[in-house]
Amino acid sequence: MTIHSMGSRAAVRSAETRVAAYDWQALAGEMSGYGCAVMEKLLTPQECREVAGLYPDESHFRSHVHMARHGFGKGEYRYFRYPLPELIGGLRTALYPRLAAVANDWNQRMSIAQRYPDEHAAFLKQCHDQGQTRPTPLLLQYGPGDFNCLHQDLYGDLAFPLQVAILLSEPGKDFTGGEFVLTEQRPRMQSRAEVVPLRQGDAVAFAVHNRPVQGSKGSYRVNLRHGVSRLRSGMRHTVGIIFHDAK
């Protein structure tokens, strides 16, 4: 599937085919157990290069953020505008129902009333009805010495509890360092860190904010943040797929 060659329905069907090839029962178990799960080779090397190659063309994006200006870290990223590139939009639509099943299970276990609809379009309508209309998928670029501070991507009152990041560059060839890091703050306990090794085209699905953990008296919530460690050399590009829109 190339970035712009298919109509949106065809792009979604193609994305659904590749997403369905993964063992989602195993992935759901990893997300519930560790807060994240890796989908190996979600994108081909050619697709990775094509998506990363969009970065210099401002026509694809609605805004450009330099992290250091806001205390977010060091590096930069750009938010895509609507309509999204068909590869990204197709994957966003195809991944959502699989993750919504996990999200609904988590909310039930954490006694949170919010339930997420089966289709992404229905969830986006909920976002738009609350004034959250700006697209959130983004393309990130890191150079030597750049990093992303630990954070949570919450852009309004309505937030989907899982998101996906896809590594577009090849570790050891395009860059060194720059590991994806997830931290988990547990009540009355020390924080736990998870460093997620990724190869070019691999995607990691991870908790945005909270996830349930089974304790002796039932499930309790832990708080998660994610970031990227310091890039030692080269250039690193990542695409982030966030399922809620922003105010």
PDB file of C-alpha atoms in Angstrom:
ATOM      1  CA  MET A   1       0.000   0.000   0.000  1.00  0.00           C
ATOM      2  CA  THR A   2       1.568   3.290  -1.066  1.00  0.00           C
ATOM      3  CA  ILE A   3       0.850   6.556   0.677  1.00  0.00           C
ATOM      4  CA  HIS A   4      -1.473   8.223  -1.808  1.00  0.00           C
ATOM      5  CA  SER A   5      -2.357   5.682  -4.510  1.00  0.00           C
ATOM      6  CA  MET A   6      -5.585   4.235  -3.056  1.00  0.00           C
ATOM      7  CA  GLY A   7      -8.987   5.626  -2.237  1.00  0.00           C
ATOM      8  CA  SER A   8      -9.793   5.742   1.449  1.00  0.00           C
ATOM      9  CA  ARG A   9     -11.976   2.612   1.468  1.00  0.00           C
ATOM     10  CA  ALA A  10      -9.316   0.630  -0.377  1.00  0.00           C
ATOM     11  CA  ALA A  11      -6.663   1.951   2.017  1.00  0.00           C
ATOM     12  CA  VAL A  12      -8.728   0.831   5.009  1.00  0.00           C
ATOM     13  CA  ARG A  13      -9.336  -2.627   3.521  1.00  0.00           C
ATOM     14  CA  SER A  14      -5.623  -3.040   2.844  1.00  0.00           C
ATOM     15  CA  ALA A  15      -4.773  -1.895   6.364  1.00  0.00           C
ATOM     16  CA  GLU A  16      -7.380  -4.228   7.863  1.00  0.00           C
ATOM     17  CA  THR A  17      -5.787  -7.169   6.061  1.00  0.00           C
ATOM     18  CA  ARG A  18      -2.354  -6.507   7.484  1.00  0.00           C
ATOM     19  CA  VAL A  19      -3.663  -5.684  10.963  1.00  0.00           C
ATOM     20  CA  ALA A  20      -5.719  -8.912  11.059  1.00  0.00           C
ATOM     21  CA  ALA A  21      -2.560 -10.968  10.451  1.00  0.00           C
ATOM     22  CA  TYR A  22      -1.339 -10.370  14.016  1.00  0.00           C
ATOM     23  CA  ASP A  23      -2.200 -12.511  17.034  1.00  0.00           C
ATOM     24  CA  TRP A  24      -4.406  -9.998  18.820  1.00  0.00           C
ATOM     25  CA  GLN A  25      -5.106 -12.247  21.777  1.00  0.00           C
ATOM     26  CA  ALA A  26      -1.369 -12.366  22.478  1.00  0.00           C
ATOM     27  CA  LEU A  27      -0.961  -8.632  21.854  1.00  0.00           C
ATOM     28  CA  ALA A  28      -3.859  -7.821  24.192  1.00  0.00           C
ATOM     29  CA  GLY A  29      -2.239  -9.982  26.857  1.00  0.00           C
ATOM     30  CA  GLU A  30       1.057  -8.111  26.514  1.00  0.00           C
ATOM     31  CA  MET A  31      -0.656  -4.722  26.662  1.00  0.00           C
ATOM     32  CA  SER A  32      -2.577  -5.746  29.766  1.00  0.00           C
ATOM     33  CA  GLY A  33       0.498  -7.283  31.384  1.00  0.00           C
ATOM     34  CA  TYR A  34       3.152  -4.702  30.531  1.00  0.00           C
ATOM     35  CA  GLY A  35       1.361  -1.635  29.154  1.00  0.00           C
ATOM     36  CA  CYS A  36       2.682  -2.148  25.624  1.00  0.00           C
ATOM     37  CA  ALA A  37       3.030  -4.670  22.800  1.00  0.00           C
ATOM     38  CA  VAL A  38       5.095  -4.720  19.599  1.00  0.00           C
ATOM     39  CA  MET A  39       3.687  -5.405  16.132  1.00  0.00           C
ATOM     40  CA  GLU A  40       6.708  -6.420  14.097  1.00  0.00           C
ATOM     41  CA  LYS A  41       7.040  -5.169  10.516  1.00  0.00           C
ATOM     42  CA  LEU A  42       3.749  -3.291  10.366  1.00  0.00           C
ATOM     43  CA  LEU A  43       5.266  -1.144   7.604  1.00  0.00           C
ATOM     44  CA  THR A  44       7.695  -2.148   4.867  1.00  0.00           C
ATOM     45  CA  PRO A  45      11.067  -0.350   4.526  1.00  0.00           C
ATOM     46  CA  GLN A  46       9.761   1.421   1.423  1.00  0.00           C
ATOM     47  CA  GLU A  47       6.665   2.639   3.265  1.00  0.00           C
ATOM     48  CA  CYS A  48       8.854   3.827   6.134  1.00  0.00           C
ATOM     49  CA  ARG A  49      10.996   5.856   3.750  1.00  0.00           C
ATOM     50  CA  GLU A  50       7.932   7.305   2.018  1.00  0.00           C
ATOM     51  CA  VAL A  51       6.298   8.426   5.267  1.00  0.00           C
ATOM     52  CA  ALA A  52       9.560   9.887   6.642  1.00  0.00           C
ATOM     53  CA  GLY A  53      10.031  11.672   3.314  1.00  0.00           C
ATOM     54  CA  LEU A  54       6.846  13.681   3.936  1.00  0.00           C
ATOM     55  CA  TYR A  55       8.460  15.639   6.756  1.00  0.00           C
ATOM     56  CA  PRO A  56       9.934  18.559   4.735  1.00  0.00           C
ATOM     57  CA  ASP A  57       6.670  19.188   2.841  1.00  0.00           C
ATOM     58  CA  GLU A  58       4.595  21.578   4.973  1.00  0.00           C
ATOM     59  CA  SER A  59       1.475  20.993   2.892  1.00  0.00           C
ATOM     60  CA  HIS A  60       0.870  17.694   4.754  1.00  0.00           C
ATOM     61  CA  PHE A  61       0.834  19.283   8.218  1.00  0.00           C
ATOM     62  CA  ARG A  62      -1.238  21.659  10.340  1.00  0.00           C
ATOM     63  CA  SER A  63       1.474  22.672  12.845  1.00  0.00           C
ATOM     64  CA  HIS A  64       5.188  22.371  13.596  1.00  0.00           C
ATOM     65  CA  VAL A  65       6.480  22.001  17.167  1.00  0.00           C
ATOM     66  CA  HIS A  66      10.050  22.483  18.400  1.00  0.00           C
ATOM     67  CA  MET A  67      10.196  20.550  21.664  1.00  0.00           C
ATOM     68  CA  ALA A  68      12.824  22.726  23.377  1.00  0.00           C
ATOM     69  CA  ARG A  69      10.593  25.815  23.151  1.00  0.00           C
ATOM     70  CA  HIS A  70       7.979  24.121  25.317  1.00  0.00           C
ATOM     71  CA  GLY A  71      10.216  22.108  27.653  1.00  0.00           C
ATOM     72  CA  PHE A  72       9.160  18.849  25.990  1.00  0.00           C
ATOM     73  CA  GLY A  73      12.716  17.730  25.249  1.00  0.00           C
ATOM     74  CA  LYS A  74      14.838  18.369  22.171  1.00  0.00           C
ATOM     75  CA  GLY A  75      13.763  17.561  18.629  1.00  0.00           C
ATOM     76  CA  GLU A  76      10.698  18.445  16.585  1.00  0.00           C
ATOM     77  CA  TYR A  77       7.455  17.070  15.230  1.00  0.00           C
ATOM     78  CA  ARG A  78       4.632  17.987  12.893  1.00  0.00           C
ATOM     79  CA  TYR A  79       0.930  17.202  13.224  1.00  0.00           C
ATOM     80  CA  PHE A  80      -0.729  15.952  10.051  1.00  0.00           C
ATOM     81  CA  ARG A  81      -3.711  17.857   8.692  1.00  0.00           C
ATOM     82  CA  TYR A  82      -6.908  16.263   7.393  1.00  0.00           C
ATOM     83  CA  PRO A  83      -7.201  14.413   5.102  1.00  0.00           C
ATOM     84  CA  LEU A  84      -4.458  12.188   6.510  1.00  0.00           C
ATOM     85  CA  PRO A  85      -2.091  10.371   4.150  1.00  0.00           C
ATOM     86  CA  GLU A  86      -4.025   7.257   3.174  1.00  0.00           C
ATOM     87  CA  LEU A  87      -1.484   4.849   4.645  1.00  0.00           C
ATOM     88  CA  ILE A  88      -1.726   6.561   8.041  1.00  0.00           C
ATOM     89  CA  GLY A  89      -5.488   7.089   7.874  1.00  0.00           C
ATOM     90  CA  GLY A  90      -6.074   3.487   6.836  1.00  0.00           C
ATOM     91  CA  LEU A  91      -4.017   2.130   9.719  1.00  0.00           C
ATOM     92  CA  ARG A  92      -5.699   4.491  12.184  1.00  0.00           C
ATOM     93  CA  THR A  93      -9.112   3.175  11.151  1.00  0.00           C
ATOM     94  CA  ALA A  94      -8.029  -0.486  11.058  1.00  0.00           C
ATOM     95  CA  LEU A  95      -6.147  -0.510  14.371  1.00  0.00           C
ATOM     96  CA  TYR A  96      -8.843   1.243  16.381  1.00  0.00           C
ATOM     97  CA  PRO A  97     -11.384  -1.633  16.740  1.00  0.00           C
ATOM     98  CA  ARG A  98      -8.680  -4.031  17.960  1.00  0.00           C
ATOM     99  CA  LEU A  99      -7.494  -1.535  20.543  1.00  0.00           C
ATOM    100  CA  ALA A 100     -11.030  -0.496  21.518  1.00  0.00           C
ATOM    101  CA  ALA A 101     -11.664  -4.040  22.742  1.00  0.00           C
ATOM    102  CA  VAL A 102      -8.637  -3.740  25.036  1.00  0.00           C
ATOM    103  CA  ALA A 103      -9.641  -0.239  26.134  1.00  0.00           C
ATOM    104  CA  ASN A 104     -13.168  -1.326  27.061  1.00  0.00           C
ATOM    105  CA  ASP A 105     -11.828  -4.267  29.048  1.00  0.00           C
ATOM    106  CA  TRP A 106      -9.451  -1.943  30.901  1.00  0.00           C
ATOM    107  CA  ASN A 107     -12.183   0.565  31.735  1.00  0.00           C
ATOM    108  CA  GLN A 108     -14.424  -2.186  33.064  1.00  0.00           C
ATOM    109  CA  ARG A 109     -11.616  -3.447  35.291  1.00  0.00           C
ATOM    110  CA  MET A 110     -10.871   0.111  36.527  1.00  0.00           C
ATOM    111  CA  SER A 111     -14.596   0.886  37.121  1.00  0.00           C
ATOM    112  CA  ILE A 112     -14.545   3.662  34.508  1.00  0.00           C
ATOM    113  CA  ALA A 113     -17.942   4.161  32.867  1.00  0.00           C
ATOM    114  CA  GLN A 114     -16.613   5.287  29.460  1.00  0.00           C
ATOM    115  CA  ARG A 115     -17.013   2.704  26.678  1.00  0.00           C
ATOM    116  CA  TYR A 116     -15.632   3.131  23.177  1.00  0.00           C
ATOM    117  CA  PRO A 117     -17.672   2.403  20.021  1.00  0.00           C
ATOM    118  CA  ASP A 118     -16.629  -0.358  17.653  1.00  0.00           C
ATOM    119  CA  GLU A 119     -15.848   1.975  14.738  1.00  0.00           C
ATOM    120  CA  HIS A 120     -13.323   4.785  14.744  1.00  0.00           C
ATOM    121  CA  ALA A 121     -15.649   7.138  12.846  1.00  0.00           C
ATOM    122  CA  ALA A 122     -18.167   6.910  15.687  1.00  0.00           C
ATOM    123  CA  PHE A 123     -15.487   7.718  18.251  1.00  0.00           C
ATOM    124  CA  LEU A 124     -14.240  10.686  16.202  1.00  0.00           C
ATOM    125  CA  LYS A 125     -17.808  12.006  16.110  1.00  0.00           C
ATOM    126  CA  GLN A 126     -17.799  11.941  19.913  1.00  0.00           C
ATOM    127  CA  CYS A 127     -14.539  13.913  19.864  1.00  0.00           C
ATOM    128  CA  HIS A 128     -15.890  16.455  17.387  1.00  0.00           C
ATOM    129  CA  ASP A 129     -19.127  16.859  19.354  1.00  0.00           C
ATOM    130  CA  GLN A 130     -16.944  17.917  22.308  1.00  0.00           C
ATOM    131  CA  GLY A 131     -15.009  20.433  20.228  1.00  0.00           C
ATOM    132  CA  GLN A 132     -12.003  18.182  19.628  1.00  0.00           C
ATOM    133  CA  THR A 133     -11.637  18.511  15.859  1.00  0.00           C
ATOM    134  CA  ARG A 134      -7.903  18.811  15.142  1.00  0.00           C
ATOM    135  CA  PRO A 135      -6.104  15.649  13.906  1.00  0.00           C
ATOM    136  CA  THR A 136      -3.429  14.266  16.215  1.00  0.00           C
ATOM    137  CA  PRO A 137      -1.342  11.776  14.136  1.00  0.00           C
ATOM    138  CA  LEU A 138       2.153  13.199  13.935  1.00  0.00           C
ATOM    139  CA  LEU A 139       5.590  12.721  12.400  1.00  0.00           C
ATOM    140  CA  LEU A 140       8.580  13.154  14.719  1.00  0.00           C
ATOM    141  CA  GLN A 141      12.192  13.940  13.788  1.00  0.00           C
ATOM    142  CA  TYR A 142      15.202  13.569  16.087  1.00  0.00           C
ATOM    143  CA  GLY A 143      18.858  14.483  15.455  1.00  0.00           C
ATOM    144  CA  PRO A 144      21.999  13.901  17.545  1.00  0.00           C
ATOM    145  CA  GLY A 145      21.412  14.804  21.194  1.00  0.00           C
ATOM    146  CA  ASP A 146      17.633  15.003  20.796  1.00  0.00           C
ATOM    147  CA  PHE A 147      15.231  13.303  23.207  1.00  0.00           C
ATOM    148  CA  ASN A 148      11.559  13.325  24.206  1.00  0.00           C
ATOM    149  CA  CYS A 149      10.665  13.858  27.853  1.00  0.00           C
ATOM    150  CA  LEU A 150       8.286  11.464  29.549  1.00  0.00           C
ATOM    151  CA  HIS A 151       4.733  12.619  28.832  1.00  0.00           C
ATOM    152  CA  GLN A 152       1.122  11.678  28.089  1.00  0.00           C
ATOM    153  CA  ASP A 153      -0.676  12.626  24.872  1.00  0.00           C
ATOM    154  CA  LEU A 154      -3.943  13.973  26.263  1.00  0.00           C
ATOM    155  CA  TYR A 155      -5.498  16.655  24.063  1.00  0.00           C
ATOM    156  CA  GLY A 156      -8.912  17.204  25.615  1.00  0.00           C
ATOM    157  CA  ASP A 157     -11.493  15.752  27.964  1.00  0.00           C
ATOM    158  CA  LEU A 158     -12.060  12.760  25.676  1.00  0.00           C
ATOM    159  CA  ALA A 159      -8.937  10.644  25.197  1.00  0.00           C
ATOM    160  CA  PHE A 160      -8.530   7.128  23.830  1.00  0.00           C
ATOM    161  CA  PRO A 161      -6.388   5.120  26.290  1.00  0.00           C
ATOM    162  CA  LEU A 162      -4.057   3.468  23.747  1.00  0.00           C
ATOM    163  CA  GLN A 163      -1.902   4.782  20.927  1.00  0.00           C
ATOM    164  CA  VAL A 164       0.618   3.462  18.403  1.00  0.00           C
ATOM    165  CA  ALA A 165       4.111   4.601  17.403  1.00  0.00           C
ATOM    166  CA  ILE A 166       5.889   3.222  14.324  1.00  0.00           C
ATOM    167  CA  LEU A 167       9.668   3.469  13.925  1.00  0.00           C
ATOM    168  CA  LEU A 168      10.487   4.626  10.387  1.00  0.00           C
ATOM    169  CA  SER A 169      14.301   4.637  10.634  1.00  0.00           C
ATOM    170  CA  GLU A 170      16.686   1.690  10.922  1.00  0.00           C
ATOM    171  CA  PRO A 171      18.534   1.385  14.263  1.00  0.00           C
ATOM    172  CA  GLY A 172      22.275   0.955  13.930  1.00  0.00           C
ATOM    173  CA  LYS A 173      22.228   2.306  10.376  1.00  0.00           C
ATOM    174  CA  ASP A 174      20.212   5.515  10.388  1.00  0.00           C
ATOM    175  CA  PHE A 175      20.728   6.299  14.075  1.00  0.00           C
ATOM    176  CA  THR A 176      22.012   5.045  17.432  1.00  0.00           C
ATOM    177  CA  GLY A 177      20.400   5.564  20.835  1.00  0.00           C
ATOM    178  CA  GLY A 178      16.853   6.881  20.777  1.00  0.00           C
ATOM    179  CA  GLU A 179      15.126   4.000  22.559  1.00  0.00           C
ATOM    180  CA  PHE A 180      11.386   4.087  23.214  1.00  0.00           C
ATOM    181  CA  VAL A 181      10.805   4.203  26.975  1.00  0.00           C
ATOM    182  CA  LEU A 182       7.625   3.593  28.975  1.00  0.00           C
ATOM    183  CA  THR A 183       7.425   4.247  32.705  1.00  0.00           C
ATOM    184  CA  GLU A 184       4.774   3.052  35.123  1.00  0.00           C
ATOM    185  CA  GLN A 185       4.057   4.762  38.428  1.00  0.00           C
ATOM    186  CA  ARG A 186       2.499   2.327  40.867  1.00  0.00           C
ATOM    187  CA  PRO A 187       0.709   3.406  44.063  1.00  0.00           C
ATOM    188  CA  ARG A 188       3.034   3.392  47.095  1.00  0.00           C
ATOM    189  CA  MET A 189       5.743   1.645  45.041  1.00  0.00           C
ATOM    190  CA  GLN A 190       8.776   2.681  43.018  1.00  0.00           C
ATOM    191  CA  SER A 191       8.253   3.362  39.316  1.00  0.00           C
ATOM    192  CA  ARG A 192       8.930   0.671  36.717  1.00  0.00           C
ATOM    193  CA  ALA A 193      10.603   1.363  33.354  1.00  0.00           C
ATOM    194  CA  GLU A 194      10.114  -0.591  30.127  1.00  0.00           C
ATOM    195  CA  VAL A 195      12.594  -0.044  27.277  1.00  0.00           C
ATOM    196  CA  VAL A 196      11.056  -1.304  24.026  1.00  0.00           C
ATOM    197  CA  PRO A 197      13.460  -2.454  21.279  1.00  0.00           C
ATOM    198  CA  LEU A 198      12.108  -1.623  17.825  1.00  0.00           C
ATOM    199  CA  ARG A 199      13.330  -2.245  14.294  1.00  0.00           C
ATOM    200  CA  GLN A 200      12.439  -0.303  11.175  1.00  0.00           C
ATOM    201  CA  GLY A 201       8.723  -0.743  10.456  1.00  0.00           C
ATOM    202  CA  ASP A 202       7.894  -2.109  13.911  1.00  0.00           C
ATOM    203  CA  ALA A 203       4.984  -0.551  15.785  1.00  0.00           C
ATOM    204  CA  VAL A 204       4.440  -0.375  19.525  1.00  0.00           C
ATOM    205  CA  ALA A 205       0.919  -0.062  20.942  1.00  0.00           C
ATOM    206  CA  PHE A 206       0.978   1.368  24.448  1.00  0.00           C
ATOM    207  CA  ALA A 207      -1.098   2.895  27.213  1.00  0.00           C
ATOM    208  CA  VAL A 208      -1.568   6.658  27.026  1.00  0.00           C
ATOM    209  CA  HIS A 209      -2.459   7.333  30.649  1.00  0.00           C
ATOM    210  CA  ASN A 210      -3.680   4.500  32.892  1.00  0.00           C
ATOM    211  CA  ARG A 211      -3.958   0.730  32.791  1.00  0.00           C
ATOM    212  CA  PRO A 212      -5.373  -1.772  35.301  1.00  0.00           C
ATOM    213  CA  VAL A 213      -3.163  -4.061  37.362  1.00  0.00           C
ATOM    214  CA  GLN A 214      -4.565  -6.977  39.324  1.00  0.00           C
ATOM    215  CA  GLY A 215      -3.937  -6.703  43.060  1.00  0.00           C
ATOM    216  CA  SER A 216      -4.943  -8.750  46.075  1.00  0.00           C
ATOM    217  CA  LYS A 217      -8.177  -6.739  46.428  1.00  0.00           C
ATOM    218  CA  GLY A 218      -9.033  -6.378  42.752  1.00  0.00           C
ATOM    219  CA  SER A 219      -7.708  -4.177  39.961  1.00  0.00           C
ATOM    220  CA  TYR A 220      -6.060  -0.841  40.624  1.00  0.00           C
ATOM    221  CA  ARG A 221      -4.822   1.887  38.277  1.00  0.00           C
ATOM    222  CA  VAL A 222      -1.225   2.623  37.408  1.00  0.00           C
ATOM    223  CA  ASN A 223      -0.128   5.814  35.685  1.00  0.00           C
ATOM    224  CA  LEU A 224       2.056   5.612  32.559  1.00  0.00           C
ATOM    225  CA  ARG A 225       4.241   8.034  30.633  1.00  0.00           C
ATOM    226  CA  HIS A 226       6.328   7.516  27.517  1.00  0.00           C
ATOM    227  CA  GLY A 227       9.310   9.153  25.884  1.00  0.00           C
ATOM    228  CA  VAL A 228      12.459   8.623  23.821  1.00  0.00           C
ATOM    229  CA  SER A 229      16.007   8.445  25.203  1.00  0.00           C
ATOM    230  CA  ARG A 230      18.837  10.616  23.860  1.00  0.00           C
ATOM    231  CA  LEU A 231      19.814  10.035  20.249  1.00  0.00           C
ATOM    232  CA  ARG A 232      23.545   9.310  20.062  1.00  0.00           C
ATOM    233  CA  SER A 233      23.987   9.802  16.328  1.00  0.00           C
ATOM    234  CA  GLY A 234      22.143  10.025  13.016  1.00  0.00           C
ATOM    235  CA  MET A 235      18.506  10.865  12.321  1.00  0.00           C
ATOM    236  CA  ARG A 236      15.395   9.112  13.686  1.00  0.00           C
ATOM    237  CA  HIS A 237      11.849   9.447  12.328  1.00  0.00           C
ATOM    238  CA  THR A 238       8.728   8.053  13.976  1.00  0.00           C
ATOM    239  CA  VAL A 239       5.050   8.306  13.123  1.00  0.00           C
ATOM    240  CA  GLY A 240       2.600   8.464  16.006  1.00  0.00           C
ATOM    241  CA  ILE A 241      -1.018   7.358  15.581  1.00  0.00           C
ATOM    242  CA  ILE A 242      -3.255   8.891  18.253  1.00  0.00           C
ATOM    243  CA  PHE A 243      -6.904   7.947  18.017  1.00  0.00           C
ATOM    244  CA  HIS A 244      -8.597  10.939  19.647  1.00  0.00           C
ATOM    245  CA  ASP A 245      -8.595  14.396  18.083  1.00  0.00           C
ATOM    246  CA  ALA A 246      -7.500  17.574  19.854  1.00  0.00           C
ATOM    247  CA  LYS A 247      -9.183  20.818  20.866  1.00  0.00           C
TER     248      LYS A 247
END
